[in-house]
Amino acid sequence: MRKYLLLLFYILLANVAVAQKYEANWNSLNQRKIPEWFHQDKFGIFIHWGVYAVPSYAPVIENSGDSYSEWYWQRLTEKQKDFDSFHNKNYGADFMYPEFEKSFKAELYDPKDWAELFKKSGAKYVVLTSKHHEGYALWDSKEADKSWGRPWNAVTGSPKRDLLGELTASVNNAGLKMGFYYSLYEWYNPLWKSDKKRYITEHMFPQFKDLVNKYKPAVIFSDGEWDLTDEEWRSPELLAWLYNESPVAKSVVVNDRWGKNTRGKNTSSTYTTSEYGSGMDPNVIWEESRGIGHSYGYNRNEKLEDYRTSHDLILMLVDIVSRGGNLLLDIGPTADGRIPVIMQQRLTDIGTWLNVNGEAIYGTGAYSKSYQWSEGKMPEKKGESYMAGYDIAKMVVPTADQAHVEAFFTVKGKDLYCIFPNYSSQLTIKDLKLKRGAEATILGVDRKLKIKSAGKNLIVDASIIKPGEISGQLMVLKLQNVL
């Protein structure tokens, strides 16, 4: 009998092992679920850094991809009038983009300082551009140099440093997870332009595997996929390798950009991306990415008014988390390796708020409703996941002609967190019954508040707390044992 049970045990183990072998097709790949840590961590830092940090220019245009400074090379080639005029005036029409590499030296780069700032911001993971569409690699990629026919990575090029490797070590030492953005295509890579199949086989596949094997990322943010289908990119084959054989097979999280036909699909195994968009809802695991201003890469053409305030960035994080999403907030370092002070200040302010109120964000789920609305006609919400012109800061401001958001909700176990954009001495939570054993507190204030029912609503008396006692920005009411 014992031998029979042991045999059955080993057969079951073998079946589990076989079941975990993913094939190069989406039916099989979608059997792998997104690792739970991603949905729990909620907040990450995006970093766009490359040769484009030297010109660091884009016109400031509301709700437009033309505001992306990292697209400088492509916009020059397209003869986009603003980029073309700026370049000709400051560098001359004969100055070719690759010449900027000589000035990309990162001489003031301190990865430990960066990592300390990210930890202070309250972020739980970091995603660095390993290479953008310009193809310049931030680590010692032999494929980059070979296919470009010149030094085109940070180690053989002007920085003479493994920028990516140094930051990976510092971020991991700070207790955060490290991930990488990776562009599948490269605008002007000679091999890409001459033979896309060879580019994929001889450049992209080995380069991607080198990146993963050396640096073991927690996240892969794929991009630049829109010229080809997933089959043409051989993406299912690459992901099967990632899920089966790579050193991060069990833990890595990947997004949905693996071919011009994949965004918003395969939501079991990839998270859905929104870019300066209106975001999604709790039906899928999703992430909103955007810069503090209008660009991902540093744009020295942006002014103070082009940057979101700390209050509005915290509001953005709360809004996204209340709808079940993550925020990947981008910063753009300068060519010499500095994070602009205004970006440091915004990140530090977010961290200060999260230090007090983080329990309403990390590890939470979405409530049955994300918002509480005032009376009135609710504004229309556009569903675009790219350049939607969506601004939650406008939706919390009372107006005469339409409803506004009074509160945001998140859930953890039996506790409900109600996040209010503004202080009020009396807090009303609509359509919620008072349960025995329920308690009410304001996060950061060690004092219990009185609760009572009023019809279908729950009323919390916060009059004993004054605005100055609350840790700035947004006020968080915690209702324990109310669900």
Coordinates of C-alpha atoms in Angstrom, one line a residue:
M1 CA 0.0 0.0 0.0
R2 CA 2.8 2.4 0.9
K3 CA 4.6 1.7 -2.4
Y4 CA 1.3 2.3 -4.2
L5 CA 0.9 5.7 -2.5
L6 CA 4.4 6.8 -3.2
L7 CA 4.0 5.8 -6.9
L8 CA 0.8 7.8 -7.0
F9 CA 2.5 10.8 -5.4
Y10 CA 5.3 10.8 -7.9
I11 CA 2.8 10.5 -10.8
L12 CA 1.0 13.5 -9.4
L13 CA 4.2 15.5 -9.2
A14 CA 5.1 14.5 -12.7
N15 CA 1.7 15.7 -13.9
V16 CA 2.1 19.0 -12.1
A17 CA 5.5 19.5 -13.8
V18 CA 4.0 18.7 -17.2
A19 CA 1.1 21.1 -16.5
Q20 CA 3.6 23.9 -15.8
K21 CA 5.4 23.5 -19.1
Y22 CA 4.0 26.3 -21.2
E23 CA 3.8 26.0 -25.0
A24 CA 4.3 28.7 -27.5
N25 CA 0.7 29.7 -27.9
W26 CA -1.7 31.9 -26.0
N27 CA -4.0 29.1 -25.0
S28 CA -1.1 27.6 -23.1
L29 CA 0.5 30.8 -22.0
N30 CA -2.7 32.1 -20.5
Q31 CA -2.7 29.2 -18.0
R32 CA 0.1 31.1 -16.2
K33 CA -1.5 33.7 -13.9
I34 CA 0.0 37.1 -13.2
P35 CA 2.1 36.8 -10.0
E36 CA 0.1 38.2 -7.1
W37 CA 2.8 40.6 -5.9
F38 CA 2.1 42.9 -8.8
H39 CA -1.6 43.5 -8.0
Q40 CA -0.7 44.1 -4.4
D41 CA 2.2 46.5 -4.8
K42 CA 0.2 49.2 -6.6
F43 CA 2.9 51.8 -7.2
G44 CA 6.0 51.8 -9.4
I45 CA 8.5 54.2 -10.8
F46 CA 9.1 54.3 -14.6
I47 CA 12.4 55.7 -15.9
H48 CA 13.0 56.9 -19.4
W49 CA 16.7 57.5 -20.0
G50 CA 18.8 57.3 -23.1
V51 CA 20.6 59.4 -25.7
Y52 CA 17.4 61.5 -26.1
A53 CA 18.2 63.0 -22.7
V54 CA 20.9 65.1 -24.5
P55 CA 18.6 67.2 -26.7
S56 CA 15.9 66.7 -24.1
Y57 CA 13.3 68.6 -26.1
A58 CA 9.7 68.3 -27.3
P59 CA 7.0 70.8 -27.8
V60 CA 4.6 71.0 -25.0
I61 CA 1.3 70.0 -26.5
E62 CA -1.6 68.9 -24.2
N63 CA -2.7 65.3 -24.7
S64 CA -0.3 64.5 -27.6
G65 CA 2.4 62.0 -28.3
D66 CA 4.4 64.8 -30.0
S67 CA 5.2 65.9 -26.4
Y68 CA 7.4 62.8 -25.9
S69 CA 11.1 63.9 -25.9
E70 CA 12.2 60.3 -26.2
W71 CA 10.8 60.3 -29.8
Y72 CA 13.2 63.1 -30.8
W73 CA 15.0 61.1 -33.5
Q74 CA 11.8 59.8 -35.1
R75 CA 10.3 63.3 -35.1
L76 CA 13.4 64.7 -36.8
T77 CA 13.1 62.1 -39.5
E78 CA 9.4 62.9 -40.0
K79 CA 10.3 66.6 -40.2
Q80 CA 7.9 67.5 -37.5
K81 CA 8.0 71.3 -37.5
D82 CA 8.8 71.9 -33.8
F83 CA 11.5 69.3 -33.5
D84 CA 13.0 70.3 -36.9
S85 CA 13.1 74.0 -36.1
F86 CA 14.7 73.4 -32.6
H87 CA 17.3 71.0 -34.0
N88 CA 18.3 73.2 -36.9
K89 CA 18.6 76.3 -34.8
N90 CA 20.6 74.7 -31.9
Y91 CA 22.6 71.9 -33.6
G92 CA 22.4 72.5 -37.3
A93 CA 20.7 70.5 -40.1
D94 CA 23.9 68.4 -40.7
F95 CA 24.1 67.3 -37.1
M96 CA 23.0 63.6 -37.0
Y97 CA 21.2 62.2 -34.0
P98 CA 23.8 59.5 -33.2
E99 CA 26.3 62.3 -32.5
F100 CA 24.4 63.1 -29.3
E101 CA 25.8 59.9 -27.8
K102 CA 29.1 61.6 -27.2
S103 CA 27.4 63.9 -24.7
F104 CA 25.5 61.2 -22.9
K105 CA 28.1 60.7 -20.2
A106 CA 26.0 60.2 -17.0
E107 CA 28.9 61.8 -15.1
L108 CA 26.7 62.7 -12.1
Y109 CA 24.8 59.4 -12.0
D110 CA 24.5 57.9 -8.5
P111 CA 22.3 54.8 -8.5
K112 CA 22.2 54.5 -4.7
D113 CA 20.7 58.0 -4.5
W114 CA 18.2 57.1 -7.1
A115 CA 17.2 53.9 -5.3
E116 CA 16.9 55.8 -1.9
L117 CA 14.6 58.3 -3.6
F118 CA 12.4 55.6 -5.1
K119 CA 12.1 53.9 -1.7
K120 CA 11.3 57.2 0.0
S121 CA 8.5 57.8 -2.6
G122 CA 6.7 54.7 -1.4
A123 CA 7.1 52.9 -4.7
K124 CA 7.5 49.1 -4.5
Y125 CA 9.0 48.5 -8.0
V126 CA 11.0 50.3 -10.6
V127 CA 11.0 49.9 -14.4
L128 CA 14.0 51.3 -16.4
T129 CA 14.2 51.6 -20.2
S130 CA 16.8 49.0 -21.0
K131 CA 16.6 50.4 -24.5
H132 CA 14.0 52.6 -26.2
H133 CA 13.1 52.7 -29.9
E134 CA 16.5 54.3 -30.7
G135 CA 18.1 51.0 -29.8
Y136 CA 20.7 52.3 -27.4
A137 CA 21.2 49.8 -24.6
L138 CA 21.9 50.8 -21.1
W139 CA 23.9 47.6 -20.4
D140 CA 26.8 45.9 -22.2
S141 CA 24.8 44.4 -25.1
K142 CA 27.0 42.9 -27.8
E143 CA 24.0 42.6 -30.0
A144 CA 23.5 46.4 -30.0
D145 CA 27.1 47.1 -31.1
K146 CA 27.1 44.3 -33.7
S147 CA 23.9 45.2 -35.5
W148 CA 24.5 48.9 -35.4
G149 CA 28.2 48.6 -36.4
R150 CA 29.4 51.0 -33.7
P151 CA 29.4 51.4 -30.0
W152 CA 25.7 51.7 -29.2
N153 CA 25.5 50.7 -25.5
A154 CA 26.4 52.5 -22.2
V155 CA 29.5 50.3 -21.5
T156 CA 31.2 50.6 -24.8
G157 CA 29.8 54.1 -25.4
S158 CA 30.4 57.4 -23.7
P159 CA 29.2 56.6 -20.1
K160 CA 31.6 53.6 -19.9
R161 CA 29.3 52.2 -17.2
D162 CA 26.7 49.5 -16.8
L163 CA 24.0 52.0 -16.0
L164 CA 21.3 49.3 -15.9
G165 CA 23.3 46.8 -13.8
E166 CA 24.3 49.4 -11.2
L167 CA 20.7 50.6 -10.8
T168 CA 19.4 47.0 -10.6
A169 CA 21.8 46.3 -7.7
S170 CA 20.9 49.5 -5.9
V171 CA 17.2 49.0 -6.3
N172 CA 17.3 45.4 -5.1
N173 CA 19.5 46.4 -2.1
A174 CA 16.9 49.0 -1.2
G175 CA 14.3 46.2 -1.0
L176 CA 12.4 47.1 -4.1
K177 CA 11.7 45.1 -7.2
M178 CA 13.5 45.9 -10.5
G179 CA 12.1 45.6 -13.9
F180 CA 12.8 46.7 -17.5
Y181 CA 11.1 48.4 -20.4
Y182 CA 12.2 46.7 -23.6
S183 CA 11.4 48.0 -27.1
L184 CA 11.0 45.1 -29.6
Y185 CA 11.7 47.2 -32.6
E186 CA 14.4 49.9 -33.3
W187 CA 13.6 52.6 -35.7
Y188 CA 16.9 52.8 -37.6
N189 CA 18.7 49.6 -36.7
P190 CA 20.3 48.5 -40.1
L191 CA 19.3 44.9 -39.6
W192 CA 15.7 45.8 -38.7
K193 CA 15.5 48.0 -41.9
S194 CA 16.9 45.3 -44.2
D195 CA 15.6 42.0 -42.8
K196 CA 13.1 41.9 -40.0
K197 CA 13.2 38.2 -39.6
R198 CA 16.9 38.2 -39.2
Y199 CA 16.6 41.1 -36.8
I200 CA 14.2 39.1 -34.6
T201 CA 16.4 35.9 -34.7
E202 CA 19.9 37.4 -34.6
H203 CA 19.3 40.6 -32.5
M204 CA 16.1 40.7 -30.5
F205 CA 15.9 37.1 -29.2
P206 CA 19.5 36.9 -28.0
Q207 CA 19.5 40.4 -26.6
F208 CA 16.3 39.9 -24.7
K209 CA 17.5 36.6 -23.2
D210 CA 20.9 38.2 -22.3
L211 CA 19.0 41.0 -20.4
V212 CA 16.8 38.5 -18.5
N213 CA 19.6 36.1 -17.7
K214 CA 22.0 38.7 -16.5
Y215 CA 19.7 41.0 -14.5
K216 CA 16.7 38.8 -13.5
P217 CA 13.9 41.4 -13.8
A218 CA 10.6 41.3 -11.8
V219 CA 8.8 43.1 -14.7
I220 CA 9.1 43.2 -18.5
F221 CA 7.4 46.2 -20.0
S222 CA 7.4 45.4 -23.7
D223 CA 6.8 48.1 -26.3
G224 CA 7.4 49.0 -29.9
E225 CA 5.3 46.0 -31.0
W226 CA 2.9 47.7 -33.4
D227 CA 4.6 47.0 -36.8
L228 CA 4.1 43.2 -36.6
T229 CA 1.7 40.7 -35.2
D230 CA 2.7 38.5 -32.2
E231 CA 3.3 35.6 -34.6
E232 CA 5.7 37.6 -36.7
W233 CA 7.5 38.8 -33.6
R234 CA 7.5 35.1 -32.4
S235 CA 6.3 36.5 -29.1
P236 CA 4.6 33.3 -27.9
E237 CA 7.9 31.5 -28.4
L238 CA 9.8 34.1 -26.4
L239 CA 7.3 34.1 -23.6
A240 CA 7.3 30.3 -23.4
W241 CA 11.1 30.6 -22.9
L242 CA 10.5 33.3 -20.2
Y243 CA 7.9 31.3 -18.4
N244 CA 9.7 27.9 -18.6
E245 CA 13.4 28.3 -18.7
S246 CA 14.4 31.8 -17.6
P247 CA 15.7 32.5 -14.1
V248 CA 12.5 34.5 -13.4
A249 CA 10.1 32.0 -14.8
K250 CA 7.9 31.9 -11.6
S251 CA 8.0 35.6 -10.6
V252 CA 8.2 37.8 -13.6
V253 CA 5.3 40.0 -14.6
V254 CA 4.8 41.0 -18.3
N255 CA 2.5 43.5 -20.0
D256 CA 0.2 43.1 -23.0
R257 CA 2.4 44.7 -25.8
W258 CA 3.7 41.7 -27.8
G259 CA 2.3 42.4 -31.3
K260 CA -0.1 44.8 -33.0
N261 CA -2.9 42.4 -32.2
T262 CA -2.3 41.8 -28.5
R263 CA -3.1 45.0 -26.5
G264 CA -6.0 44.4 -24.1
K265 CA -6.0 40.7 -24.7
N266 CA -4.5 37.7 -22.9
T267 CA -5.5 39.3 -19.6
S268 CA -4.9 36.1 -17.7
S269 CA -1.2 36.1 -18.2
T270 CA -0.4 39.8 -19.1
Y271 CA -1.5 43.0 -17.5
T272 CA -3.3 45.7 -19.5
T273 CA -1.5 48.9 -20.2
S274 CA -3.0 52.4 -20.2
E275 CA -0.8 55.4 -21.3
Y276 CA -1.9 58.9 -20.4
G277 CA -5.3 57.1 -20.6
S278 CA -8.5 56.9 -18.6
G279 CA -7.6 53.5 -17.2
M280 CA -9.6 50.4 -16.7
D281 CA -11.7 48.8 -14.0
P282 CA -11.2 45.8 -11.6
N283 CA -12.3 43.3 -14.2
V284 CA -8.6 43.1 -15.4
I285 CA -5.2 43.6 -13.8
W286 CA -4.0 46.9 -15.3
E287 CA -1.5 49.7 -15.0
E288 CA -1.6 53.4 -15.9
S289 CA 1.8 54.9 -17.0
R290 CA 2.5 58.5 -17.5
G291 CA 5.0 61.2 -16.7
I292 CA 4.7 63.9 -14.1
G293 CA 4.5 66.3 -17.0
H294 CA 3.6 65.6 -20.6
S295 CA 6.7 63.6 -21.6
Y296 CA 8.4 60.4 -20.4
G297 CA 11.9 61.4 -21.2
Y298 CA 13.2 64.7 -19.6
N299 CA 11.9 67.7 -21.5
R300 CA 13.7 70.9 -20.6
N301 CA 11.0 72.8 -22.5
E302 CA 8.4 72.1 -19.8
K303 CA 7.6 74.7 -17.3
L304 CA 6.3 74.5 -13.7
E305 CA 2.7 74.6 -14.8
D306 CA 3.3 71.6 -17.0
Y307 CA 4.0 69.4 -14.0
R308 CA 1.2 67.8 -11.9
T309 CA 1.1 69.0 -8.3
S310 CA 1.8 66.5 -5.5
H311 CA -1.8 66.7 -4.5
D312 CA -3.0 65.8 -8.0
L313 CA -0.5 62.9 -8.3
I314 CA -1.6 61.4 -5.0
L315 CA -5.2 61.8 -6.2
M316 CA -4.3 60.0 -9.4
L317 CA -2.8 57.1 -7.4
V318 CA -5.9 56.9 -5.2
D319 CA -8.2 57.0 -8.2
I320 CA -6.3 54.3 -10.1
V321 CA -6.0 52.0 -7.0
S322 CA -9.7 52.4 -6.3
R323 CA -10.4 51.0 -9.7
G324 CA -8.1 48.0 -9.1
G325 CA -5.1 49.3 -11.0
N326 CA -1.4 50.2 -10.5
L327 CA 0.3 53.5 -11.2
L328 CA 3.7 53.5 -13.0
L329 CA 4.8 57.1 -12.6
D330 CA 7.6 58.2 -14.9
I331 CA 10.6 60.4 -14.3
G332 CA 13.1 61.5 -16.9
P333 CA 16.7 61.9 -15.7
T334 CA 19.1 64.4 -17.4
A335 CA 22.0 63.3 -19.6
D336 CA 24.5 63.8 -16.8
G337 CA 22.5 61.4 -14.5
R338 CA 20.5 63.8 -12.3
I339 CA 16.8 63.4 -11.4
P340 CA 15.4 66.9 -11.7
V341 CA 14.7 68.5 -8.3
I342 CA 11.0 69.1 -9.1
M343 CA 10.6 65.3 -9.8
Q344 CA 12.4 64.5 -6.5
Q345 CA 10.0 66.8 -4.7
R346 CA 6.9 65.2 -6.2
L347 CA 8.1 61.7 -5.4
T348 CA 9.0 62.7 -1.8
D349 CA 5.6 64.2 -1.2
I350 CA 3.9 61.1 -2.5
G351 CA 6.0 59.0 -0.1
T352 CA 5.2 61.3 2.9
W353 CA 1.5 60.7 2.3
L354 CA 1.9 57.0 1.8
N355 CA 4.0 56.7 4.9
V356 CA 0.8 57.6 6.9
N357 CA -1.9 56.3 4.5
G358 CA -0.2 53.4 2.7
E359 CA -2.4 50.8 4.3
A360 CA -5.3 52.2 2.2
I361 CA -3.3 51.5 -0.9
Y362 CA -0.9 48.6 -0.6
G363 CA -2.5 45.1 -0.6
T364 CA -6.0 46.5 -1.1
G365 CA -8.8 45.4 -3.5
A366 CA -11.5 47.3 -5.2
Y367 CA -14.8 47.9 -3.4
S368 CA -18.2 47.2 -5.0
K369 CA -18.0 50.8 -6.2
S370 CA -14.9 52.8 -6.7
Y371 CA -16.4 56.2 -6.1
Q372 CA -19.1 58.0 -4.1
W373 CA -20.7 60.6 -6.3
S374 CA -22.6 63.8 -5.2
E375 CA -26.0 64.4 -6.5
G376 CA -26.3 65.5 -10.1
K377 CA -25.5 64.3 -13.6
M378 CA -22.3 62.2 -13.7
P379 CA -19.7 63.4 -16.3
E380 CA -18.9 61.1 -19.2
K381 CA -15.8 59.0 -19.0
K382 CA -13.9 58.3 -22.2
G383 CA -12.6 54.8 -22.5
E384 CA -9.4 55.4 -24.4
S385 CA -6.2 53.8 -23.0
Y386 CA -4.0 56.3 -24.8
M387 CA -4.1 60.1 -24.6
A388 CA -7.6 60.2 -23.2
G389 CA -7.5 63.7 -21.7
Y390 CA -8.6 62.2 -18.5
D391 CA -8.1 64.3 -15.4
I392 CA -9.4 63.1 -12.0
A393 CA -8.5 66.4 -10.4
K394 CA -11.3 68.1 -12.3
M395 CA -13.8 65.4 -11.2
V396 CA -13.5 66.1 -7.5
V397 CA -14.3 69.8 -7.8
P398 CA -17.9 70.7 -7.1
T399 CA -19.7 72.4 -10.0
A400 CA -23.2 73.7 -10.5
D401 CA -24.1 71.5 -13.5
Q402 CA -22.8 68.0 -12.7
A403 CA -21.9 65.5 -10.0
H404 CA -18.4 65.3 -8.5
V405 CA -16.5 62.5 -6.7
E406 CA -16.9 62.9 -3.0
A407 CA -14.8 59.9 -1.9
F408 CA -12.8 56.9 -3.2
F409 CA -12.9 53.4 -1.8
T410 CA -10.5 50.5 -1.3
V411 CA -11.0 47.3 0.7
K412 CA -8.8 45.0 2.8
G413 CA -10.6 42.1 4.5
K414 CA -13.5 43.4 6.5
D415 CA -12.2 47.0 6.5
L416 CA -13.3 49.8 4.1
Y417 CA -11.0 52.7 3.4
C418 CA -12.8 55.9 2.4
I419 CA -10.4 58.5 0.9
F420 CA -11.7 62.1 0.8
P421 CA -10.2 64.8 -1.4
N422 CA -11.0 67.4 1.2
Y423 CA -11.4 67.7 5.0
S424 CA -14.9 67.7 6.4
S425 CA -16.1 67.5 10.0
Q426 CA -18.9 65.1 9.1
L427 CA -18.3 62.2 6.7
T428 CA -21.2 60.5 5.0
I429 CA -20.8 57.1 3.3
K430 CA -23.8 56.3 1.3
D431 CA -25.6 52.9 1.1
L432 CA -23.6 51.4 4.0
K433 CA -25.1 49.8 7.1
L434 CA -23.5 50.0 10.5
K435 CA -22.4 46.6 11.8
R436 CA -21.8 45.6 15.4
G437 CA -18.1 46.0 16.3
A438 CA -17.4 48.6 13.6
E439 CA -14.9 51.3 14.4
A440 CA -13.9 54.5 12.6
T441 CA -10.5 56.3 12.7
I442 CA -8.6 58.7 10.5
L443 CA -5.3 57.3 9.4
G444 CA -2.4 59.2 11.2
V445 CA -4.7 60.3 14.1
D446 CA -4.9 58.0 17.1
R447 CA -8.5 58.7 18.0
K448 CA -11.8 56.8 17.6
L449 CA -14.7 58.6 15.9
K450 CA -18.4 58.3 16.6
I451 CA -20.4 56.4 14.0
K452 CA -24.2 56.3 13.5
S453 CA -26.7 55.2 10.9
A454 CA -29.0 57.6 9.1
G455 CA -31.4 55.8 6.8
K456 CA -29.4 53.9 4.2
N457 CA -26.2 55.9 5.0
L458 CA -23.5 55.8 7.6
I459 CA -22.4 59.0 9.3
V460 CA -19.0 59.6 10.9
D461 CA -18.5 62.6 13.2
A462 CA -14.9 63.8 12.6
S463 CA -15.4 67.2 14.3
I464 CA -12.9 66.3 17.1
I465 CA -10.2 66.3 14.4
K466 CA -9.0 69.6 13.0
P467 CA -7.5 70.0 9.5
G468 CA -4.0 70.6 10.9
E469 CA -3.9 67.2 12.6
I470 CA -4.3 65.4 9.3
S471 CA -1.2 64.5 7.4
G472 CA -1.8 66.8 4.4
Q473 CA -3.2 66.1 0.9
L474 CA -6.0 63.6 1.1
M475 CA -7.9 62.4 4.3
V476 CA -8.4 58.7 4.8
L477 CA -11.2 57.3 6.9
K478 CA -10.7 53.7 8.0
L479 CA -13.9 51.8 8.9
Q480 CA -12.9 48.6 10.6
N481 CA -15.2 45.5 10.6
V482 CA -17.8 47.2 8.5
L483 CA -18.0 44.8 5.6

